[in-house]
PDB file of C-alpha atoms in Angstrom:
ATOM      1  CA  MET K 278      -0.038   0.032   0.208  1.00  0.00           C
ATOM      2  CA  ILE K 279       1.462   3.486  -1.191  1.00  0.00           C
ATOM      3  CA  SER K 280       1.543   5.577   2.428  1.00  0.00           C
ATOM      4  CA  LYS K 281       0.488   8.784   1.873  1.00  0.00           C
ATOM      5  CA  LYS K 282       3.854  10.024   3.649  1.00  0.00           C
ATOM      6  CA  SER K 283       6.486   9.154   1.248  1.00  0.00           C
ATOM      7  CA  ASP K 284       4.505  10.517  -1.668  1.00  0.00           C
ATOM      8  CA  SER K 285       5.392  14.035  -1.311  1.00  0.00           C
ATOM      9  CA  LEU K 286       4.763  16.837  -3.427  1.00  0.00           C
ATOM     10  CA  ILE K 287       8.141  18.840  -4.045  1.00  0.00           C
ATOM     11  CA  ILE K 288       7.731  21.958  -5.757  1.00  0.00           C
ATOM     12  CA  ALA K 289      11.480  24.046  -5.229  1.00  0.00           C
ATOM     13  CA  GLY K 290      12.927  21.472  -2.923  1.00  0.00           C
ATOM     14  CA  LYS K 291       9.782  22.327  -0.217  1.00  0.00           C
ATOM     15  CA  LYS K 292       7.929  19.203   0.681  1.00  0.00           C
ATOM     16  CA  PHE K 293       4.156  19.143   0.688  1.00  0.00           C
ATOM     17  CA  GLN K 294       1.470  16.335   1.548  1.00  0.00           C
ATOM     18  CA  SER K 295      -1.785  17.954  -0.253  1.00  0.00           C
ATOM     19  CA  ARG K 296      -1.567  17.978  -4.113  1.00  0.00           C
ATOM     20  CA  PHE K 297      -4.821  20.596  -3.665  1.00  0.00           C
ATOM     21  CA  LEU K 298      -4.306  24.250  -4.495  1.00  0.00           C
ATOM     22  CA  LEU K 299      -6.720  26.448  -3.299  1.00  0.00           C
ATOM     23  CA  GLY K 300      -7.401  29.703  -4.882  1.00  0.00           C
ATOM     24  CA  THR K 301      -8.649  32.998  -2.906  1.00  0.00           C
ATOM     25  CA  GLY K 302     -10.781  34.597  -4.984  1.00  0.00           C
ATOM     26  CA  LYS K 303     -14.350  35.103  -4.954  1.00  0.00           C
ATOM     27  CA  PHE K 304     -15.376  33.986  -1.696  1.00  0.00           C
ATOM     28  CA  ARG K 305     -18.685  35.930  -0.480  1.00  0.00           C
ATOM     29  CA  ASN K 306     -17.490  35.506   3.285  1.00  0.00           C
ATOM     30  CA  LYS K 307     -14.054  35.644   3.392  1.00  0.00           C
ATOM     31  CA  SER K 308     -13.713  33.669   6.726  1.00  0.00           C
ATOM     32  CA  ASP K 309     -14.818  30.622   4.705  1.00  0.00           C
ATOM     33  CA  VAL K 310     -11.221  31.064   3.039  1.00  0.00           C
ATOM     34  CA  LYS K 311      -9.768  29.612   6.939  1.00  0.00           C
ATOM     35  CA  SER K 312     -12.394  27.209   6.939  1.00  0.00           C
ATOM     36  CA  CYS K 313     -11.745  25.581   3.383  1.00  0.00           C
ATOM     37  CA  ILE K 314      -7.946  26.069   3.990  1.00  0.00           C
ATOM     38  CA  ASN K 315      -8.805  23.424   7.125  1.00  0.00           C
ATOM     39  CA  SER K 316     -11.202  21.055   5.756  1.00  0.00           C
ATOM     40  CA  SER K 317      -8.973  20.533   2.538  1.00  0.00           C
ATOM     41  CA  GLY K 318      -5.461  19.952   4.013  1.00  0.00           C
ATOM     42  CA  THR K 319      -4.025  22.361   1.581  1.00  0.00           C
ATOM     43  CA  GLN K 320      -0.789  23.912   1.719  1.00  0.00           C
ATOM     44  CA  ILE K 321      -0.653  26.202  -0.928  1.00  0.00           C
ATOM     45  CA  VAL K 322      -2.926  29.019  -1.496  1.00  0.00           C
ATOM     46  CA  THR K 323      -2.984  31.443  -4.423  1.00  0.00           C
ATOM     47  CA  VAL K 324      -3.528  35.359  -3.459  1.00  0.00           C
ATOM     48  CA  ALA K 325      -3.548  38.697  -5.512  1.00  0.00           C
ATOM     49  CA  LEU K 326      -2.345  42.174  -5.370  1.00  0.00           C
ATOM     50  CA  ARG K 327      -4.198  44.965  -6.101  1.00  0.00           C
ATOM     51  CA  ARG K 328      -4.587  48.747  -5.699  1.00  0.00           C
ATOM     52  CA  VAL K 329      -5.991  49.681  -2.137  1.00  0.00           C
ATOM     53  CA  ASP K 330      -9.256  50.581  -2.684  1.00  0.00           C
ATOM     54  CA  VAL K 331      -9.392  53.683  -0.879  1.00  0.00           C
ATOM     55  CA  GLU K 332     -13.152  53.752  -0.296  1.00  0.00           C
ATOM     56  CA  ARG K 333     -14.256  50.724   0.836  1.00  0.00           C
ATOM     57  CA  HIS K 334     -11.705  49.267   2.704  1.00  0.00           C
ATOM     58  CA  GLU K 335     -11.840  45.880   2.425  1.00  0.00           C
ATOM     59  CA  GLU K 336     -10.280  43.685   4.723  1.00  0.00           C
ATOM     60  CA  ASN K 337      -7.427  42.124   3.793  1.00  0.00           C
ATOM     61  CA  ILE K 338      -7.458  38.505   2.609  1.00  0.00           C
ATOM     62  CA  LEU K 339      -3.835  37.319   4.819  1.00  0.00           C
ATOM     63  CA  LYS K 340      -6.156  37.515   7.891  1.00  0.00           C
ATOM     64  CA  TYR K 341      -8.099  34.517   7.238  1.00  0.00           C
ATOM     65  CA  ILE K 342      -4.527  32.362   5.827  1.00  0.00           C
ATOM     66  CA  PRO K 343      -2.613  30.572   8.269  1.00  0.00           C
ATOM     67  CA  LYS K 344       0.881  31.121   8.663  1.00  0.00           C
ATOM     68  CA  ASN K 345       2.142  27.560   8.426  1.00  0.00           C
ATOM     69  CA  VAL K 346       0.160  27.648   4.631  1.00  0.00           C
ATOM     70  CA  THR K 347       2.651  28.731   2.026  1.00  0.00           C
ATOM     71  CA  LEU K 348       1.933  32.121  -0.046  1.00  0.00           C
ATOM     72  CA  LEU K 349       1.718  31.636  -3.978  1.00  0.00           C
ATOM     73  CA  ILE K 350       1.031  34.816  -5.351  1.00  0.00           C
ATOM     74  CA  ASN K 351      -0.502  35.718  -8.595  1.00  0.00           C
ATOM     75  CA  THR K 352       0.464  38.385 -10.908  1.00  0.00           C
ATOM     76  CA  SER K 353      -3.142  38.627 -12.203  1.00  0.00           C
ATOM     77  CA  GLY K 354      -3.938  41.829 -13.714  1.00  0.00           C
ATOM     78  CA  ALA K 355      -0.021  41.760 -15.740  1.00  0.00           C
ATOM     79  CA  ARG K 356      -0.868  42.202 -19.421  1.00  0.00           C
ATOM     80  CA  ASN K 357       3.354  41.474 -20.312  1.00  0.00           C
ATOM     81  CA  ALA K 358       6.381  40.341 -18.846  1.00  0.00           C
ATOM     82  CA  LYS K 359       7.017  43.639 -17.454  1.00  0.00           C
ATOM     83  CA  GLU K 360       3.960  43.895 -15.615  1.00  0.00           C
ATOM     84  CA  ALA K 361       4.581  40.590 -14.291  1.00  0.00           C
ATOM     85  CA  VAL K 362       7.769  41.214 -13.458  1.00  0.00           C
ATOM     86  CA  ARG K 363       6.689  44.381 -11.446  1.00  0.00           C
ATOM     87  CA  ILE K 364       3.927  42.996  -9.193  1.00  0.00           C
ATOM     88  CA  ALA K 365       6.002  39.985  -7.949  1.00  0.00           C
ATOM     89  CA  HIS K 366       8.326  42.994  -6.641  1.00  0.00           C
ATOM     90  CA  LEU K 367       5.815  44.532  -4.714  1.00  0.00           C
ATOM     91  CA  ALA K 368       4.424  41.352  -3.339  1.00  0.00           C
ATOM     92  CA  LYS K 369       8.408  40.723  -1.998  1.00  0.00           C
ATOM     93  CA  GLU K 370       8.571  43.751  -0.680  1.00  0.00           C
ATOM     94  CA  SER K 371       4.993  42.519   1.487  1.00  0.00           C
ATOM     95  CA  GLY K 372       7.271  40.145   2.943  1.00  0.00           C
ATOM     96  CA  CYS K 373       5.131  37.577   2.223  1.00  0.00           C
ATOM     97  CA  GLY K 374       7.774  35.142   0.342  1.00  0.00           C
ATOM     98  CA  ASN K 375       8.785  34.935  -3.068  1.00  0.00           C
ATOM     99  CA  TRP K 376       6.684  32.017  -4.603  1.00  0.00           C
ATOM    100  CA  ILE K 377       4.840  33.929  -7.274  1.00  0.00           C
ATOM    101  CA  LYS K 378       1.842  31.956 -10.017  1.00  0.00           C
ATOM    102  CA  ILE K 379       3.075  34.472 -13.114  1.00  0.00           C
ATOM    103  CA  GLU K 380      -0.295  34.823 -15.094  1.00  0.00           C
ATOM    104  CA  VAL K 381      -0.372  37.320 -17.794  1.00  0.00           C
ATOM    105  CA  ILE K 382      -3.265  37.655 -19.581  1.00  0.00           C
ATOM    106  CA  ASN K 383      -3.830  40.368 -22.588  1.00  0.00           C
ATOM    107  CA  ASP K 384      -7.112  38.521 -24.121  1.00  0.00           C
ATOM    108  CA  SER K 385     -10.441  40.069 -22.800  1.00  0.00           C
ATOM    109  CA  LYS K 386     -12.743  37.546 -23.924  1.00  0.00           C
ATOM    110  CA  TYR K 387     -10.801  33.947 -23.269  1.00  0.00           C
ATOM    111  CA  LEU K 388      -8.771  35.026 -20.700  1.00  0.00           C
ATOM    112  CA  LEU K 389      -6.035  33.138 -21.980  1.00  0.00           C
ATOM    113  CA  PRO K 390      -2.472  33.172 -20.665  1.00  0.00           C
ATOM    114  CA  ASP K 391       0.225  34.908 -22.904  1.00  0.00           C
ATOM    115  CA  ASN K 392       2.467  32.211 -23.318  1.00  0.00           C
ATOM    116  CA  PHE K 393       5.606  34.267 -24.843  1.00  0.00           C
ATOM    117  CA  GLU K 394       5.215  37.559 -22.299  1.00  0.00           C
ATOM    118  CA  THR K 395       5.091  34.366 -19.636  1.00  0.00           C
ATOM    119  CA  ILE K 396       8.636  32.821 -20.304  1.00  0.00           C
ATOM    120  CA  LYS K 397       9.851  36.353 -20.341  1.00  0.00           C
ATOM    121  CA  ALA K 398       8.793  37.072 -16.710  1.00  0.00           C
ATOM    122  CA  ALA K 399       9.927  33.573 -15.607  1.00  0.00           C
ATOM    123  CA  GLU K 400      13.412  33.781 -17.348  1.00  0.00           C
ATOM    124  CA  GLN K 401      13.712  37.836 -15.423  1.00  0.00           C
ATOM    125  CA  LEU K 402      11.936  36.670 -12.223  1.00  0.00           C
ATOM    126  CA  VAL K 403      14.078  33.797 -11.529  1.00  0.00           C
ATOM    127  CA  LYS K 404      17.572  35.468 -12.474  1.00  0.00           C
ATOM    128  CA  ASP K 405      15.631  38.082  -9.437  1.00  0.00           C
ATOM    129  CA  GLY K 406      15.398  34.814  -7.185  1.00  0.00           C
ATOM    130  CA  PHE K 407      11.611  34.325  -7.193  1.00  0.00           C
ATOM    131  CA  ILE K 408      10.167  30.556  -6.759  1.00  0.00           C
ATOM    132  CA  VAL K 409       7.885  30.589 -10.055  1.00  0.00           C
ATOM    133  CA  LEU K 410       5.273  29.152 -11.232  1.00  0.00           C
ATOM    134  CA  PRO K 411       3.767  30.036 -14.385  1.00  0.00           C
ATOM    135  CA  TYR K 412       0.110  29.721 -15.828  1.00  0.00           C
ATOM    136  CA  VAL K 413      -0.132  28.455 -19.249  1.00  0.00           C
ATOM    137  CA  SER K 414      -1.736  27.308 -22.593  1.00  0.00           C
ATOM    138  CA  PRO K 415      -0.406  23.378 -22.737  1.00  0.00           C
ATOM    139  CA  ASP K 416       2.319  23.499 -24.935  1.00  0.00           C
ATOM    140  CA  LEU K 417       5.248  21.117 -25.182  1.00  0.00           C
ATOM    141  CA  ASN K 418       8.065  23.402 -26.557  1.00  0.00           C
ATOM    142  CA  VAL K 419       6.755  26.267 -24.170  1.00  0.00           C
ATOM    143  CA  ALA K 420       7.100  24.175 -21.183  1.00  0.00           C
ATOM    144  CA  ARG K 421      10.298  23.055 -22.040  1.00  0.00           C
ATOM    145  CA  GLU K 422      11.162  26.385 -22.309  1.00  0.00           C
ATOM    146  CA  LEU K 423       9.547  27.528 -19.208  1.00  0.00           C
ATOM    147  CA  VAL K 424      12.167  24.382 -17.316  1.00  0.00           C
ATOM    148  CA  LYS K 425      14.988  25.617 -19.111  1.00  0.00           C
ATOM    149  CA  VAL K 426      14.712  29.527 -17.548  1.00  0.00           C
ATOM    150  CA  GLY K 427      14.399  27.756 -14.283  1.00  0.00           C
ATOM    151  CA  SER K 428      10.736  27.643 -13.705  1.00  0.00           C
ATOM    152  CA  SER K 429       9.534  25.383 -10.703  1.00  0.00           C
ATOM    153  CA  THR K 430       6.866  23.992 -11.568  1.00  0.00           C
ATOM    154  CA  VAL K 431       4.228  24.550 -15.127  1.00  0.00           C
ATOM    155  CA  MET K 432       0.877  24.828 -14.572  1.00  0.00           C
ATOM    156  CA  PRO K 433      -1.623  24.372 -17.746  1.00  0.00           C
ATOM    157  CA  LEU K 434      -4.960  25.176 -17.988  1.00  0.00           C
ATOM    158  CA  GLY K 435      -7.560  22.770 -18.523  1.00  0.00           C
ATOM    159  CA  SER K 436     -10.283  24.773 -19.955  1.00  0.00           C
ATOM    160  CA  LEU K 437     -11.246  28.391 -20.074  1.00  0.00           C
ATOM    161  CA  ILE K 438     -10.576  29.669 -16.808  1.00  0.00           C
ATOM    162  CA  GLY K 439     -13.739  30.000 -14.127  1.00  0.00           C
ATOM    163  CA  SER K 440     -15.719  28.097 -16.710  1.00  0.00           C
ATOM    164  CA  ARG K 441     -15.910  24.486 -15.020  1.00  0.00           C
ATOM    165  CA  GLN K 442     -15.873  22.244 -18.596  1.00  0.00           C
ATOM    166  CA  GLY K 443     -12.832  20.119 -16.928  1.00  0.00           C
ATOM    167  CA  ILE K 444      -9.833  18.962 -18.665  1.00  0.00           C
ATOM    168  CA  ARG K 445     -10.568  19.639 -22.367  1.00  0.00           C
ATOM    169  CA  THR K 446      -6.863  20.038 -23.404  1.00  0.00           C
ATOM    170  CA  LYS K 447      -6.144  16.628 -21.846  1.00  0.00           C
ATOM    171  CA  GLU K 448      -3.966  15.177 -24.800  1.00  0.00           C
ATOM    172  CA  LEU K 449      -1.786  18.509 -24.482  1.00  0.00           C
ATOM    173  CA  ILE K 450      -1.589  17.915 -20.633  1.00  0.00           C
ATOM    174  CA  GLN K 451      -0.426  14.441 -20.953  1.00  0.00           C
ATOM    175  CA  ILE K 452       2.158  15.139 -23.059  1.00  0.00           C
ATOM    176  CA  LEU K 453       3.541  17.794 -20.149  1.00  0.00           C
ATOM    177  CA  ILE K 454       3.449  14.766 -17.690  1.00  0.00           C
ATOM    178  CA  ASP K 455       4.908  12.417 -19.800  1.00  0.00           C
ATOM    179  CA  GLU K 456       8.081  14.895 -20.973  1.00  0.00           C
ATOM    180  CA  ILE K 457       8.035  17.706 -18.190  1.00  0.00           C
ATOM    181  CA  ASP K 458      10.652  16.728 -15.284  1.00  0.00           C
ATOM    182  CA  VAL K 459       8.976  19.630 -13.134  1.00  0.00           C
ATOM    183  CA  PRO K 460       5.475  19.177 -11.351  1.00  0.00           C
ATOM    184  CA  ILE K 461       2.522  20.036 -13.533  1.00  0.00           C
ATOM    185  CA  ILE K 462       0.120  21.521 -11.653  1.00  0.00           C
ATOM    186  CA  VAL K 463      -3.514  21.700 -13.840  1.00  0.00           C
ATOM    187  CA  ASP K 464      -4.135  25.332 -13.403  1.00  0.00           C
ATOM    188  CA  ALA K 465      -8.292  26.911 -14.433  1.00  0.00           C
ATOM    189  CA  GLY K 466     -11.360  24.797 -15.372  1.00  0.00           C
ATOM    190  CA  ILE K 467     -11.855  22.424 -13.139  1.00  0.00           C
ATOM    191  CA  GLY K 468     -15.545  22.600 -11.487  1.00  0.00           C
ATOM    192  CA  ALA K 469     -16.007  19.406  -9.925  1.00  0.00           C
ATOM    193  CA  PRO K 470     -14.192  16.808  -8.165  1.00  0.00           C
ATOM    194  CA  SER K 471     -14.704  14.196 -10.932  1.00  0.00           C
ATOM    195  CA  GLN K 472     -12.548  16.666 -13.069  1.00  0.00           C
ATOM    196  CA  ALA K 473      -9.735  17.308 -10.554  1.00  0.00           C
ATOM    197  CA  ALA K 474      -9.259  12.967  -9.864  1.00  0.00           C
ATOM    198  CA  GLU K 475      -9.137  12.922 -14.178  1.00  0.00           C
ATOM    199  CA  ALA K 476      -6.666  14.934 -14.137  1.00  0.00           C
ATOM    200  CA  MET K 477      -4.941  13.556 -10.698  1.00  0.00           C
ATOM    201  CA  GLU K 478      -5.391   9.939 -12.575  1.00  0.00           C
ATOM    202  CA  MET K 479      -3.938  11.180 -15.515  1.00  0.00           C
ATOM    203  CA  GLY K 480      -0.707  11.952 -13.807  1.00  0.00           C
ATOM    204  CA  ALA K 481      -0.859  15.537 -13.129  1.00  0.00           C
ATOM    205  CA  ASP K 482       1.156  16.015  -9.473  1.00  0.00           C
ATOM    206  CA  ALA K 483      -1.574  18.846  -8.382  1.00  0.00           C
ATOM    207  CA  VAL K 484      -4.458  20.884  -9.244  1.00  0.00           C
ATOM    208  CA  LEU K 485      -5.397  24.227  -8.390  1.00  0.00           C
ATOM    209  CA  ILE K 486      -8.617  25.209  -7.463  1.00  0.00           C
ATOM    210  CA  ASN K 487     -10.464  28.510  -7.173  1.00  0.00           C
ATOM    211  CA  THR K 488     -14.192  29.497  -8.639  1.00  0.00           C
ATOM    212  CA  ALA K 489     -15.864  25.855  -8.075  1.00  0.00           C
ATOM    213  CA  VAL K 490     -15.284  25.853  -4.345  1.00  0.00           C
ATOM    214  CA  ALA K 491     -15.392  29.943  -3.943  1.00  0.00           C
ATOM    215  CA  THR K 492     -18.988  29.698  -5.375  1.00  0.00           C
ATOM    216  CA  ALA K 493     -20.345  26.604  -4.072  1.00  0.00           C
ATOM    217  CA  LEU K 494     -23.372  27.205  -1.512  1.00  0.00           C
ATOM    218  CA  ASP K 495     -21.207  25.160   0.995  1.00  0.00           C
ATOM    219  CA  PRO K 496     -17.473  26.536  -0.022  1.00  0.00           C
ATOM    220  CA  VAL K 497     -16.478  24.051   3.053  1.00  0.00           C
ATOM    221  CA  ALA K 498     -17.785  20.977   2.044  1.00  0.00           C
ATOM    222  CA  ALA K 499     -16.957  21.592  -1.398  1.00  0.00           C
ATOM    223  CA  ALA K 500     -13.008  22.114  -0.257  1.00  0.00           C
ATOM    224  CA  LYS K 501     -13.499  18.779   1.198  1.00  0.00           C
ATOM    225  CA  SER K 502     -14.930  16.851  -1.998  1.00  0.00           C
ATOM    226  CA  PHE K 503     -11.886  18.111  -3.959  1.00  0.00           C
ATOM    227  CA  ALA K 504      -9.704  17.239  -1.238  1.00  0.00           C
ATOM    228  CA  LEU K 505     -10.862  13.324  -1.446  1.00  0.00           C
ATOM    229  CA  ALA K 506     -11.245  13.569  -5.270  1.00  0.00           C
ATOM    230  CA  ILE K 507      -7.728  14.628  -5.860  1.00  0.00           C
ATOM    231  CA  THR K 508      -6.345  12.048  -2.929  1.00  0.00           C
ATOM    232  CA  ALA K 509      -8.600   9.423  -4.966  1.00  0.00           C
ATOM    233  CA  GLY K 510      -7.257  10.342  -8.094  1.00  0.00           C
ATOM    234  CA  ARG K 511      -3.214  10.426  -7.184  1.00  0.00           C
ATOM    235  CA  LEU K 512      -3.922   6.814  -5.547  1.00  0.00           C
ATOM    236  CA  ALA K 513      -5.345   5.759  -8.456  1.00  0.00           C
ATOM    237  CA  HIS K 514      -2.269   7.218 -10.296  1.00  0.00           C
ATOM    238  CA  LEU K 515       0.137   5.242  -8.206  1.00  0.00           C
ATOM    239  CA  SER K 516      -2.051   2.168  -8.032  1.00  0.00           C
ATOM    240  CA  GLY K 517      -0.864   1.539 -12.167  1.00  0.00           C
ATOM    241  CA  MET K 518      -4.501   0.354 -12.867  1.00  0.00           C
ATOM    242  CA  ALA K 519      -4.777  -1.026 -16.449  1.00  0.00           C
ATOM    243  CA  GLN K 520      -5.667   1.860 -19.214  1.00  0.00           C
ATOM    244  CA  ARG K 521      -8.956   1.354 -20.504  1.00  0.00           C
ATOM    245  CA  ALA K 522      -9.466  -1.267 -23.638  1.00  0.00           C
ATOM    246  CA  ALA K 523     -11.252  -1.247 -26.923  1.00  0.00           C
ATOM    247  CA  SER K 524     -12.692  -4.742 -26.202  1.00  0.00           C
ATOM    248  CA  ALA K 525     -14.797  -6.686 -23.875  1.00  0.00           C
ATOM    249  CA  GLN K 526     -12.270  -8.257 -21.029  1.00  0.00           C
ATOM    250  CA  ALA K 527     -14.554 -10.619 -18.658  1.00  0.00           C
ATOM    251  CA  SER K 528     -14.020 -10.199 -14.878  1.00  0.00           C
ATOM    252  CA  SER K 529     -15.056 -13.871 -13.998  1.00  0.00           C
ATOM    253  CA  PRO K 530     -12.927 -16.501 -15.345  1.00  0.00           C
ATOM    254  CA  LEU K 531     -13.991 -17.818 -18.608  1.00  0.00           C
ATOM    255  CA  THR K 532     -13.070 -22.184 -17.627  1.00  0.00           C
ATOM    256  CA  GLY K 533     -14.700 -24.098 -15.347  1.00  0.00           C
ATOM    257  CA  PHE K 534     -18.310 -23.078 -16.452  1.00  0.00           C
ATOM    258  CA  LEU K 535     -20.769 -25.704 -14.317  1.00  0.00           C
ATOM    259  CA  TYR K 536     -22.228 -27.329 -18.340  1.00  0.00           C
ATOM    260  CA  GLU K 537     -19.063 -27.673 -19.351  1.00  0.00           C
ATOM    261  CA  GLN K 538     -18.209 -31.981 -20.693  1.00  0.00           C
ATOM    262  CA  SER K 539     -14.845 -32.944 -20.628  1.00  0.00           C
TER     263      SER K 539
ATOM    264  CA  MET C   3       0.154  70.542  -4.076  1.00  0.00           C
ATOM    265  CA  LYS C   4      -1.360  68.242  -6.153  1.00  0.00           C
ATOM    266  CA  ILE C   5      -0.186  64.143  -6.358  1.00  0.00           C
ATOM    267  CA  THR C   6      -1.695  61.436  -7.509  1.00  0.00           C
ATOM    268  CA  ILE C   7      -2.431  58.304  -5.617  1.00  0.00           C
ATOM    269  CA  ASN C   8      -3.744  54.681  -7.076  1.00  0.00           C
ATOM    270  CA  GLY C   9      -4.521  56.537 -10.160  1.00  0.00           C
ATOM    271  CA  LYS C  10      -6.547  59.687  -8.765  1.00  0.00           C
ATOM    272  CA  LYS C  11      -5.760  63.155  -8.628  1.00  0.00           C
ATOM    273  CA  THR C  12      -5.306  64.473  -5.121  1.00  0.00           C
ATOM    274  CA  ALA C  13      -4.487  68.126  -3.254  1.00  0.00           C
ATOM    275  CA  LEU C  14      -2.305  68.411  -0.471  1.00  0.00           C
ATOM    276  CA  LYS C  15      -3.216  71.283   1.757  1.00  0.00           C
ATOM    277  CA  SER C  16       1.131  70.937   2.986  1.00  0.00           C
ATOM    278  CA  PRO C  17       3.969  68.678   2.228  1.00  0.00           C
ATOM    279  CA  GLN C  18       3.859  65.272   3.602  1.00  0.00           C
ATOM    280  CA  THR C  19       5.431  61.981   4.634  1.00  0.00           C
ATOM    281  CA  LEU C  20       4.372  59.156   2.631  1.00  0.00           C
ATOM    282  CA  ALA C  21       3.657  57.082   5.858  1.00  0.00           C
ATOM    283  CA  ALA C  22       0.754  60.018   7.495  1.00  0.00           C
ATOM    284  CA  ILE C  23      -0.529  59.192   3.560  1.00  0.00           C
ATOM    285  CA  VAL C  24      -0.431  55.891   3.874  1.00  0.00           C
ATOM    286  CA  ARG C  25      -1.704  56.046   7.650  1.00  0.00           C
ATOM    287  CA  GLN C  26      -4.910  58.178   6.283  1.00  0.00           C
ATOM    288  CA  THR C  27      -5.732  55.947   3.180  1.00  0.00           C
ATOM    289  CA  CYS C  28      -5.123  52.916   4.359  1.00  0.00           C
ATOM    290  CA  LYS C  29      -6.811  50.677   7.403  1.00  0.00           C
ATOM    291  CA  GLU C  30      -4.494  48.219   7.514  1.00  0.00           C
ATOM    292  CA  PRO C  31      -1.010  50.027   6.918  1.00  0.00           C
ATOM    293  CA  GLN C  32       0.301  46.618   7.555  1.00  0.00           C
ATOM    294  CA  TYR C  33      -0.204  44.857   4.710  1.00  0.00           C
ATOM    295  CA  VAL C  34       0.504  47.809   2.436  1.00  0.00           C
ATOM    296  CA  VAL C  35       3.334  48.266  -0.102  1.00  0.00           C
ATOM    297  CA  ALA C  36       3.993  51.400  -1.306  1.00  0.00           C
ATOM    298  CA  GLU C  37       5.595  53.145  -4.665  1.00  0.00           C
ATOM    299  CA  VAL C  38       6.087  56.282  -5.560  1.00  0.00           C
ATOM    300  CA  ASN C  39       6.836  57.338  -8.925  1.00  0.00           C
ATOM    301  CA  GLY C  40       7.634  53.662  -9.816  1.00  0.00           C
ATOM    302  CA  LYS C  41      10.286  52.809  -6.938  1.00  0.00           C
ATOM    303  CA  ILE C  42       9.202  50.445  -4.229  1.00  0.00           C
ATOM    304  CA  VAL C  43       9.565  52.336  -0.355  1.00  0.00           C
ATOM    305  CA  LYS C  44      10.035  50.005   1.978  1.00  0.00           C
ATOM    306  CA  SER C  45       7.914  50.496   4.930  1.00  0.00           C
ATOM    307  CA  ASN C  46      11.119  51.426   7.513  1.00  0.00           C
ATOM    308  CA  GLY C  47      11.456  54.542   4.973  1.00  0.00           C
ATOM    309  CA  TRP C  48       7.850  55.763   4.742  1.00  0.00           C
ATOM    310  CA  ALA C  49       8.476  58.268   7.320  1.00  0.00           C
ATOM    311  CA  LYS C  50      11.374  60.019   6.323  1.00  0.00           C
ATOM    312  CA  THR C  51      10.268  59.887   2.389  1.00  0.00           C
ATOM    313  CA  VAL C  52       8.414  63.671   1.874  1.00  0.00           C
ATOM    314  CA  ILE C  53       6.130  63.544  -0.776  1.00  0.00           C
ATOM    315  CA  ARG C  54       6.511  66.338  -3.818  1.00  0.00           C
ATOM    316  CA  GLU C  55       4.189  68.196  -6.193  1.00  0.00           C
ATOM    317  CA  ASN C  56       3.792  65.361  -8.709  1.00  0.00           C
ATOM    318  CA  ASP C  57       4.035  62.517  -7.235  1.00  0.00           C
ATOM    319  CA  ALA C  58       2.535  59.575  -8.410  1.00  0.00           C
ATOM    320  CA  ILE C  59       1.686  56.705  -5.136  1.00  0.00           C
ATOM    321  CA  GLU C  60       0.877  53.575  -5.885  1.00  0.00           C
ATOM    322  CA  LEU C  61      -0.575  51.752  -2.827  1.00  0.00           C
ATOM    323  CA  VAL C  62      -1.210  48.032  -2.975  1.00  0.00           C
ATOM    324  CA  SER C  63      -2.287  45.387  -0.705  1.00  0.00           C
ATOM    325  CA  PHE C  64      -3.782  41.695  -0.829  1.00  0.00           C
ATOM    326  CA  VAL C  65      -6.929  40.540  -2.362  1.00  0.00           C
ATOM    327  CA  GLY C  66      -8.252  37.301  -2.686  1.00  0.00           C
ATOM    328  CA  GLY C  67      -7.222  35.501  -6.108  1.00  0.00           C
ATOM    329  CA  GLY C  68      -6.770  32.407  -8.217  1.00  0.00           C
TER     330      GLY C  68
END
């Protein structure tokens, strides 16, 4: 039996027992973020950086994130590499660590990441001493380039962000899983625990979920359900289950029937 | 004198330090990162940073995000 302890997710030399990364956007109640972290056991949580809203004085999200959780700061809002680099440096100044999810989006209709600008940002931020986890459209050449410049993971999108369509880029993600040596974290588009399990069964190292948990009627239960599915999918992957077959294969022996005559 | 805070033009009656502006503008200054004219100013330097005419200040903080 595979022990959970021996199956760690290792990113930039840091060990994690949970393979569930939680995004903190769109929560109706910020206190649910803390409850979701507790119910799911997630050890990596993403946050974003924005201008202080002088009029609304919104409460800071960091209050609801336990200190032992690794903060992954998202460069969302960046439209090019230069802006992503600027956001990363601002985030580092806050004292919240140097783990950066590079997200560069310059397309307001599909919100697809700009792979080219993401590579440029990754190269610069690695030079500047950041641990970078880039979010990209799944593409083998892009992933290879990201690894070459020193990225700690590759985070391919499963489908359009916030769409809950599941793993629509399955074949392309599978290539990354098979060919890329850093952890592959499926990010965006996962709308149900079954879809998270599917990614893990394929051999993804982890998944990042936000919208599906944050917008559920009961986010805490939703987070727990994803955690269970991710664990199940991981275990299924490690168990070495046989692949699907085109023809029927009997589960019971095809010999020793009662009517057989020798 | 006129300055810009987070893209919004604002008038100051007299010169002020960045520390004073952060205190007046932000409810939770401990979580705020400040930039003046595109350059990060560390929080231990806010008190000695005097804001001048036409300075552009960016005050940022963390929010929920994926």
